[in-house]
Amino acid sequence: MTTNVGGVPDQPQSEHETDQVSQNLKKEQGAKRKRMKERSEVWEHFDKEDLPSGMQAICKYCGMSYKCGAKKNGTSVLWAHISRCRKYPFNTPKDSKQSLLSFKSAKEPSGGTSGLTYHKFDAGSIRKALSFMVIVDELPFKFVEGIGFRHFCGVIEPRFNVPSRITVAKDCFETYLTEKRKLKNVLKRCNSRVSLTTDTWTSIQQINYMCLTVHFIDNNWKLHKRILNFCPISSHKGDDIGKEIEKCLLDWGLENVMCITVDNASSNDTAIGYMRRKINGWKTGVLKGRFLHMRCVAHIVNLVVSDGLKTVNESVQRVRHAVRFIKQSPARLQRFKKCVLDEKINTKKGLCLDVPTRWNSTYLMLNAAIELQDAFERYSGEDPHYVVDLNERDGKGSPDSDDWNNVRRLSEFLQAFYDLTLHVSGSLYVSLNLFFHELVSVAVLMKDLVSSDDVDMCLMACRMKEKYEKYWGDPEKINLLIFIAVVLDPRYKLDYVEWMITEIYDPIVASKLVDNVKVALNALYEEYRVSSSNDVNREEVSSSKDGKTPLSPKHKKIEVLKSKYKKHKCERDGDAKIELDKYLEEDTAEDIDEFDILSWWKFNCSRFPTVGRIARDVLAVPVSTVASESAFSTGGRVLDQFRSSLTPRVVEGLVCAQNWLRASPFPSIEECLEEVELLEEDLKNMAVGDADIDEVLEIID
């Protein structure tokens, strides 16, 4: 019996209530047994509570309760709740009004336009982005196992399990295979010819690699450059190189090759001969491979200039020693900078030393030093060790006014070759039609210097002209596509080419060269005209076969008569000559700096379909085997330590995939110098001591 609130005893309990109490006591006694720990991870998100309605699982985030404890109440319903709980912090909201938004940059590899996009956690997408980063930024696979990177990933996205280096390597190779399939489809859909360039690399284990790059203009008249293969070669023999090129072309399904640009090694001549025989055997060559061999212009320029600089005068050596003296000490460099400020020289150029394998560094060194001439002269009066040290080193002394005049003339001369190399080594624009103009300017400049009163400059120009004549003086050795590309430039055409040839060559050589250009142009047009007619006939046969309803005998006869009429009209009107003559006789386009030759042909190829096809194939031909960032180097490229340690197949996948995914080219030496100069300017504007600035800049150098 119990007592109520007012102290009045309650009525005796019924028998039913007594039985209920006894059952509860039994349950409590049974509960005293040791309970097993819940093994499911779902209980990290729920609390158990014993409520009057029975054992309940209460969500820690939203308070929703579910029955639990009984055998029929499993954890499936609890997992289902967590996956859709709106207050669970790691769930992506499905309500469009509460979606997570992220800003997408237009520079992202997925392409498209910039703007806000819906964000959803996807481990697969993150792994693809991780492999993209490793490939594009040339990171070692072990980077993903670094403590700092794993900590960063844990903070930015705890749900993502960072893969091991083995998994990342597999993902990178899968990316390579995916991108290769995409590029194959692009090349298959493109109905133009391709041109190739070859280059060699060396690993730190002295393993030689051959890099084969394809250049083509797509159906939208956009120029593309893609690495096809990066494979080891057993030797530098011409036949071995040719076999590797053939193997690559067969793997990619490429047969229509217009031109192959190589450097001047004798083995490359043999390799081109081997490929000419193969391509002619495939019956896909242009005029039996007449234009297949293109010599690398940048390599020839390097040979011409390097040969001329062997006779470099003492003035250059004095300037070089003066620059080296100042750059050897941070204190000297700081004193020199003060001289620049005192002389009020407004320039952002800094002192730089040249290196033997990069003749452009000599030009850049002289070009910068010339602008700082007054600072050098002021420095010589403030530092007594300057003149003494330069006199004791080799007895040549410090540069005087005559030396500065000499290096100024040399710098102006080298600038012509410097500009030529930059213009023809670009990989993002058409360069073949630009080379002839640079060739003319250099030829005229050397012609003037050969008859100069300056003995040193005359001697250097004579040595350069001798090397120049070896490669570009013989009409039989020049690839005539160099001139035909200018003819296909609507700003100049054939008359311009004829006139310029007569200006830079001797009359006999010029006459022969002009005749060769005209014959080659007409032969090229005729072959493309016949090829176009065959393509049209094949398309007509294909379309008639693919038609849903077969033509009746009556319609077949009409189609045959129409085809005969077209041929009759072509023969009557002289169509084989009219289109080319129309193009050549039409007024030239305006010669402006912003002129885009590919855009012009894109909008005019319908008027000149056959000439347009020639232009599309010819303008894709590169005149240099190397990109502008390495065009001045006479030394070979070397693989870094990480890539040298990998197997050739993995190296090929990383190099090719990086080329396909990378959005921008490597920075050039000039760009690196500009970055250092900008950094120096920013540091000056910061509250940092002069000594600290010099220390930072010395570390960067």
XYZ file of C-alpha atoms in Angstrom, residues 32-581:
550
model
C 22.298 -6.549 -14.067
C 24.154 -8.899 -16.417
C 27.106 -7.334 -18.256
C 25.851 -5.853 -21.543
C 27.876 -6.268 -24.739
C 29.354 -3.144 -26.285
C 27.596 -1.998 -29.449
C 29.768 -2.895 -32.400
C 28.134 -0.829 -35.150
C 29.679 2.564 -35.870
C 26.191 4.021 -36.232
C 25.969 4.289 -32.426
C 28.517 7.081 -32.579
C 25.627 9.213 -33.848
C 22.839 7.978 -31.487
C 22.183 7.843 -27.736
C 20.147 5.031 -26.154
C 17.378 5.973 -23.761
C 14.955 3.755 -21.866
C 11.596 5.447 -22.284
C 8.115 4.297 -21.232
C 7.487 3.285 -24.807
C 10.579 1.087 -24.763
C 14.278 1.411 -25.638
C 14.811 4.300 -28.085
C 17.782 5.454 -30.195
C 17.947 9.274 -30.151
C 19.819 11.079 -32.948
C 22.522 13.350 -31.521
C 21.945 15.961 -34.216
C 18.197 16.345 -34.744
C 16.672 14.431 -31.787
C 14.716 11.987 -33.937
C 14.015 8.723 -32.062
C 13.740 5.155 -33.312
C 12.944 1.880 -31.565
C 15.912 -0.288 -30.776
C 16.967 -3.107 -28.526
C 14.726 -5.808 -29.927
C 16.066 -8.274 -32.475
C 13.658 -7.007 -35.093
C 14.981 -3.440 -34.706
C 18.340 -3.504 -36.520
C 20.687 -0.666 -37.458
C 19.579 -0.288 -41.082
C 16.952 2.297 -40.210
C 19.531 4.214 -38.188
C 21.994 4.307 -41.089
C 19.207 5.454 -43.398
C 18.413 8.310 -41.037
C 22.058 9.471 -40.840
C 22.313 9.550 -44.631
C 19.399 11.997 -44.840
C 19.672 13.856 -41.514
C 19.738 17.544 -42.402
C 21.572 18.507 -39.214
C 24.345 15.960 -39.704
C 27.295 18.280 -40.547
C 28.814 16.019 -43.226
C 25.690 15.609 -45.325
C 25.288 17.620 -48.542
C 21.891 19.347 -48.469
C 19.572 18.092 -51.184
C 17.251 21.040 -50.866
C 18.035 23.318 -53.789
C 17.396 26.323 -51.580
C 20.148 25.246 -49.179
C 22.702 23.764 -51.587
C 26.418 24.271 -51.037
C 27.813 26.568 -53.705
C 31.397 26.848 -54.886
C 33.072 29.214 -57.329
C 34.398 27.552 -60.475
C 37.253 29.243 -62.293
C 37.391 29.264 -66.084
C 41.015 28.057 -65.830
C 40.019 24.752 -64.242
C 40.809 21.618 -66.311
C 37.136 20.778 -66.671
C 36.787 23.870 -68.830
C 33.630 25.880 -69.264
C 32.876 29.316 -67.946
C 33.495 30.646 -64.472
C 30.697 31.037 -61.928
C 28.925 29.403 -59.015
C 28.344 25.672 -59.222
C 26.656 23.051 -57.013
C 29.146 21.233 -54.820
C 28.770 17.617 -53.809
C 31.271 15.354 -52.105
C 32.625 12.823 -54.602
C 35.694 10.802 -53.642
C 36.222 9.746 -57.267
C 36.349 13.352 -58.464
C 38.806 14.231 -55.716
C 41.085 11.366 -56.747
C 40.962 12.564 -60.356
C 41.845 16.082 -59.223
C 44.695 14.676 -57.137
C 46.144 12.788 -60.108
C 45.753 15.951 -62.199
C 47.779 17.902 -59.637
C 50.528 15.269 -59.456
C 50.831 15.156 -63.261
C 50.650 18.859 -64.054
C 52.844 20.054 -61.178
C 55.413 17.258 -61.667
C 55.049 16.014 -58.106
C 56.541 12.700 -56.923
C 54.017 10.013 -56.021
C 55.215 9.991 -52.395
C 53.931 13.541 -52.059
C 50.506 12.188 -51.090
C 52.008 10.331 -48.130
C 53.513 13.481 -46.645
C 52.340 14.423 -43.151
C 51.562 18.005 -44.127
C 49.492 17.060 -47.168
C 47.477 14.469 -45.232
C 46.841 16.993 -42.473
C 45.700 19.537 -45.060
C 43.288 17.036 -46.640
C 41.957 16.081 -43.211
C 41.127 19.698 -42.470
C 39.646 20.604 -45.838
C 37.659 17.366 -46.366
C 37.690 14.811 -43.507
C 35.575 12.350 -45.476
C 38.277 11.842 -48.118
C 40.735 9.035 -47.484
C 44.057 10.066 -49.035
C 45.247 7.177 -51.273
C 48.701 5.629 -51.145
C 51.450 6.401 -53.622
C 50.724 3.156 -55.493
C 47.061 4.105 -55.923
C 47.999 7.603 -57.088
C 50.428 6.158 -59.627
C 47.649 3.943 -60.991
C 45.257 6.914 -61.122
C 47.836 8.975 -63.023
C 48.332 6.236 -65.588
C 44.570 5.843 -65.943
C 44.380 9.589 -66.593
C 47.007 9.165 -69.315
C 45.013 6.378 -70.989
C 41.784 8.394 -70.804
C 43.385 11.490 -72.316
C 45.050 9.375 -75.006
C 41.672 8.008 -76.094
C 40.313 11.559 -76.276
C 43.233 12.760 -78.394
C 42.912 9.765 -80.709
C 39.267 10.649 -81.334
C 40.205 14.270 -82.063
C 42.875 13.239 -84.568
C 40.493 10.756 -86.155
C 37.811 13.417 -86.698
C 40.320 15.925 -88.047
C 40.473 15.645 -91.842
C 43.738 17.555 -92.278
C 47.330 16.413 -92.503
C 49.622 16.534 -89.486
C 53.228 17.591 -89.075
C 55.721 16.184 -86.586
C 58.726 17.328 -84.579
C 61.263 15.134 -82.813
C 63.420 15.953 -79.836
C 65.717 14.014 -77.508
C 65.968 13.956 -73.724
C 68.418 12.245 -71.387
C 67.810 10.783 -67.930
C 70.372 10.924 -65.118
C 71.023 7.242 -65.875
C 72.059 8.332 -69.396
C 68.994 6.715 -70.982
C 68.054 8.482 -74.213
C 64.397 9.327 -74.842
C 62.783 10.482 -78.078
C 59.906 12.941 -77.863
C 57.548 12.941 -80.860
C 55.118 15.854 -81.109
C 52.216 16.308 -83.518
C 51.121 19.694 -84.890
C 47.787 20.107 -86.658
C 44.988 22.580 -87.382
C 41.561 21.271 -86.424
C 38.282 21.647 -88.290
C 37.690 24.962 -86.494
C 41.037 26.337 -87.737
C 42.727 26.200 -84.342
C 46.403 25.232 -84.116
C 47.259 22.390 -81.729
C 50.494 20.866 -80.467
C 50.461 17.554 -78.584
C 53.158 15.098 -77.526
C 52.409 11.667 -78.949
C 55.233 9.545 -77.578
C 58.067 9.845 -75.097
C 59.927 6.573 -75.459
C 63.495 5.310 -74.934
C 65.609 4.710 -78.012
C 68.372 2.134 -78.129
C 70.652 4.229 -80.322
C 70.835 7.438 -82.313
C 71.087 5.615 -85.632
C 68.806 7.002 -88.293
C 67.008 3.738 -89.026
C 66.282 3.166 -85.327
C 64.821 6.669 -84.998
C 62.772 6.135 -88.153
C 61.404 2.833 -86.866
C 60.328 4.450 -83.582
C 58.519 7.205 -85.506
C 56.833 4.612 -87.709
C 55.777 2.573 -84.661
C 54.263 5.655 -83.040
C 52.318 6.663 -86.160
C 50.882 3.168 -86.534
C 49.853 3.164 -82.856
C 48.008 6.467 -83.294
C 46.578 5.606 -86.703
C 48.297 8.555 -88.408
C 49.314 8.207 -92.041
C 48.736 11.637 -93.601
C 52.000 13.355 -92.624
C 52.903 16.654 -94.261
C 56.280 17.403 -92.757
C 58.747 16.263 -90.060
C 60.909 18.949 -88.435
C 64.247 17.745 -87.036
C 67.604 19.206 -86.077
C 70.685 18.958 -88.275
C 72.151 15.684 -87.012
C 73.143 13.368 -89.838
C 71.182 10.514 -88.255
C 68.006 12.552 -88.709
C 68.635 12.718 -92.461
C 68.652 8.905 -92.498
C 65.510 8.791 -90.327
C 63.668 11.128 -92.714
C 64.709 8.980 -95.663
C 63.346 5.909 -93.893
C 60.024 7.642 -93.167
C 59.753 8.950 -96.720
C 59.933 5.397 -98.041
C 57.305 4.216 -95.542
C 54.881 7.073 -96.191
C 55.196 6.628 -99.940
C 54.499 2.942 -99.398
C 51.305 3.921 -97.560
C 50.490 6.125 -100.605
C 49.709 9.069 -98.328
C 52.698 11.305 -99.080
C 52.475 14.759 -100.682
C 54.389 14.826 -103.986
C 56.133 11.607 -102.873
C 57.415 13.185 -99.673
C 59.108 16.115 -101.412
C 58.470 18.499 -98.471
C 58.802 15.929 -95.684
C 62.164 17.137 -94.326
C 62.207 20.487 -92.490
C 65.383 21.548 -90.701
C 64.959 23.192 -87.307
C 65.424 26.949 -87.717
C 66.242 27.562 -84.041
C 69.021 24.976 -84.201
C 70.493 26.565 -87.327
C 70.351 30.030 -85.745
C 72.164 28.676 -82.688
C 74.894 27.272 -84.933
C 75.183 30.516 -86.914
C 75.367 32.810 -83.876
C 77.556 30.518 -81.765
C 80.022 30.239 -84.638
C 80.128 34.018 -84.935
C 80.599 34.601 -81.210
C 83.758 32.476 -81.230
C 85.503 35.597 -82.534
C 83.993 37.758 -79.793
C 86.161 40.769 -79.040
C 87.779 41.806 -75.790
C 85.077 44.389 -75.097
C 82.567 41.634 -74.364
C 85.057 39.945 -72.040
C 85.617 43.157 -70.093
C 81.900 43.697 -69.623
C 81.461 40.059 -68.572
C 84.234 40.350 -65.962
C 82.760 43.596 -64.642
C 79.346 41.997 -64.188
C 80.876 38.949 -62.506
C 82.879 41.142 -60.102
C 79.768 42.969 -58.888
C 77.569 39.884 -58.589
C 80.165 37.976 -56.556
C 79.327 39.889 -53.370
C 76.012 41.097 -51.886
C 77.796 44.190 -50.563
C 79.089 45.054 -54.035
C 75.687 44.482 -55.545
C 74.084 46.759 -52.948
C 76.649 49.485 -53.621
C 76.028 49.110 -57.364
C 72.280 49.517 -56.842
C 72.977 52.735 -54.974
C 74.994 53.920 -57.978
C 71.993 53.148 -60.211
C 69.773 55.290 -57.971
C 72.315 58.110 -57.818
C 72.589 58.170 -61.607
C 68.768 58.232 -61.810
C 68.696 55.286 -64.213
C 65.080 54.269 -64.688
C 65.236 50.593 -65.627
C 63.960 47.330 -64.234
C 66.715 45.258 -65.796
C 69.171 43.586 -63.450
C 72.678 42.296 -63.934
C 72.900 38.755 -65.283
C 75.815 36.586 -66.362
C 75.854 34.623 -69.605
C 76.400 30.866 -69.913
C 78.272 29.068 -72.720
C 75.354 26.959 -74.023
C 72.882 29.843 -74.271
C 73.978 32.579 -76.619
C 70.858 34.597 -75.797
C 72.208 35.001 -72.260
C 75.160 36.917 -73.760
C 72.696 39.181 -75.530
C 70.649 39.682 -72.349
C 73.804 40.374 -70.312
C 75.016 43.007 -72.768
C 71.569 44.530 -73.210
C 71.163 45.040 -69.449
C 74.732 46.247 -68.904
C 74.455 48.855 -71.667
C 71.543 50.553 -69.897
C 73.592 50.566 -66.674
C 76.761 52.000 -68.250
C 76.675 55.189 -66.158
C 76.285 53.131 -62.979
C 79.367 51.061 -63.905
C 81.412 54.202 -64.466
C 80.265 55.693 -61.143
C 80.985 52.426 -59.339
C 84.571 52.337 -60.641
C 85.196 55.631 -58.797
C 83.617 54.482 -55.510
C 85.153 51.000 -55.203
C 88.973 51.060 -55.430
C 89.107 47.259 -55.678
C 87.020 47.269 -58.890
C 89.733 48.465 -61.308
C 92.567 46.757 -59.437
C 90.873 43.363 -59.381
C 89.897 43.478 -63.069
C 93.450 44.473 -64.059
C 95.029 41.691 -62.003
C 92.615 38.977 -63.177
C 93.576 38.866 -66.859
C 95.144 42.228 -67.578
C 92.168 43.383 -69.661
C 90.921 45.890 -67.095
C 87.485 47.482 -66.764
C 85.383 48.482 -69.778
C 85.971 51.974 -71.172
C 83.878 54.117 -73.536
C 85.175 52.289 -76.632
C 84.204 48.959 -75.086
C 80.679 50.178 -74.425
C 80.327 51.361 -78.033
C 81.518 47.980 -79.293
C 79.122 45.943 -77.165
C 76.279 48.299 -78.096
C 76.780 47.521 -81.803
C 77.053 43.807 -81.052
C 73.866 43.888 -78.979
C 71.954 45.531 -81.819
C 73.225 42.868 -84.217
C 72.334 39.971 -81.892
C 68.851 41.390 -81.375
C 67.921 40.430 -84.953
C 68.728 36.767 -84.240
C 67.106 36.994 -80.834
C 63.839 38.264 -82.327
C 64.013 35.672 -85.114
C 64.336 32.814 -82.636
C 61.487 34.099 -80.487
C 59.135 34.541 -83.440
C 59.702 31.144 -85.028
C 59.805 29.129 -81.802
C 56.293 29.857 -80.624
C 54.046 26.826 -80.355
C 50.712 28.592 -79.882
C 50.625 30.419 -83.214
C 51.501 29.816 -86.857
C 55.225 30.386 -87.388
C 56.069 29.092 -90.869
C 54.772 32.198 -92.650
C 56.782 34.443 -90.282
C 60.174 32.875 -90.821
C 60.755 34.205 -94.346
C 60.463 37.823 -93.155
C 62.986 37.191 -90.381
C 65.274 35.445 -92.845
C 65.198 38.502 -95.108
C 65.977 40.929 -92.282
C 68.937 38.861 -91.043
C 70.305 38.438 -94.582
C 70.187 42.198 -95.203
C 71.829 42.923 -91.842
C 74.702 40.493 -92.457
C 75.162 41.867 -95.953
C 75.648 45.357 -94.518
C 78.053 44.226 -91.770
C 80.247 42.258 -94.163
C 81.130 45.528 -95.871
C 81.436 47.422 -92.551
C 84.559 49.330 -91.467
C 84.361 47.705 -88.027
C 86.929 44.918 -88.305
C 85.572 42.867 -85.397
C 81.946 43.067 -86.559
C 82.970 42.381 -90.164
C 84.913 39.268 -89.142
C 82.012 37.979 -87.048
C 79.476 38.689 -89.824
C 81.642 36.813 -92.362
C 81.754 33.727 -90.149
C 77.988 33.873 -89.644
C 77.291 34.400 -93.345
C 79.373 31.350 -94.212
C 77.256 29.185 -91.927
C 74.098 30.936 -93.146
C 74.862 30.107 -96.787
C 75.417 26.472 -95.882
C 71.784 25.999 -94.849
C 69.796 28.756 -96.589
C 71.930 29.754 -99.548
C 71.395 26.718 -101.791
C 67.929 26.627 -103.466
C 68.110 22.847 -103.682
C 68.520 22.426 -99.913
C 65.770 24.786 -98.794
C 62.355 23.345 -98.022
C 60.134 25.334 -100.375
C 57.239 25.292 -97.896
C 59.038 28.255 -96.267
C 58.153 30.335 -99.350
C 54.807 28.693 -100.129
C 53.607 29.559 -96.596
C 54.168 33.252 -97.400
C 52.280 32.830 -100.684
C 49.379 31.435 -98.645
C 49.489 34.501 -96.400
C 46.809 36.798 -97.928
C 48.833 39.875 -96.921
C 51.750 39.050 -99.267
C 51.192 36.248 -101.836
C 53.470 35.337 -104.742
C 54.557 38.781 -105.977
C 55.954 39.662 -102.567
C 57.922 36.412 -102.362
C 59.420 36.919 -105.843
C 60.492 40.480 -105.061
C 62.075 39.591 -101.700
C 63.996 36.649 -103.157
C 65.582 38.906 -105.762
C 66.591 41.320 -102.978
C 68.525 38.858 -100.796
C 69.932 36.359 -103.328
C 72.250 36.683 -106.273
C 70.390 37.047 -109.617
C 71.174 33.501 -110.815
C 70.245 31.894 -107.511
C 67.153 34.093 -107.188
C 65.871 33.196 -110.661
C 66.270 29.491 -110.005
C 64.637 29.744 -106.589
C 61.617 31.665 -107.934
C 61.102 29.037 -110.649
C 61.301 26.260 -108.062
C 58.682 27.969 -105.884
C 56.243 28.387 -108.792
C 56.660 24.799 -109.974
C 56.217 23.453 -106.442
C 53.138 25.610 -105.839
C 51.402 24.453 -109.027
C 52.306 20.811 -108.422
C 51.011 21.041 -104.847
C 47.752 22.620 -106.006
C 47.231 20.002 -108.704
C 47.730 17.122 -106.276
C 45.273 18.611 -103.785
C 42.747 19.322 -106.555
C 42.828 15.708 -107.720
C 42.667 14.492 -104.142
C 39.622 16.699 -103.483
C 37.848 15.303 -106.541
C 38.499 11.745 -105.387
C 37.185 12.573 -101.924
C 33.997 14.019 -103.403
C 33.477 10.915 -105.530
C 33.978 8.661 -102.509
C 31.505 10.729 -100.491
C 28.920 10.474 -103.296
C 29.329 6.691 -103.475
C 29.195 6.419 -99.685
C 26.073 8.572 -99.429
C 24.320 6.563 -102.126
C 25.129 3.332 -100.290
C 24.047 4.705 -96.939
C 20.737 6.068 -98.234
C 17.572 4.693 -96.734
C 15.895 4.203 -100.117
C 17.916 2.930 -103.145
C 17.894 5.062 -106.273
C 15.729 3.894 -109.115
C 17.381 3.154 -112.502
C 15.978 6.441 -113.800
C 17.538 8.484 -110.984
C 20.822 6.601 -111.290
C 21.132 7.691 -114.931
C 20.413 11.295 -113.960
C 23.123 11.227 -111.267
C 25.639 9.828 -113.757
C 24.801 12.586 -116.244
C 25.152 15.233 -113.505
C 28.573 13.896 -112.597
C 29.677 13.965 -116.235
C 28.441 17.549 -116.559
C 30.490 18.651 -113.543
C 33.626 17.147 -115.058
C 32.821 18.756 -118.421
C 32.372 22.148 -116.745
C 35.657 21.830 -114.883
C 37.514 20.980 -118.085
C 35.796 23.755 -120.043
C 36.384 26.483 -117.446
C 39.867 25.349 -116.525
C 38.975 24.845 -112.871
C 42.426 23.404 -112.211
C 43.868 26.897 -112.641
C 40.995 29.246 -111.826
C 40.891 28.872 -108.039
C 44.633 29.344 -107.480
C 44.762 32.209 -109.957
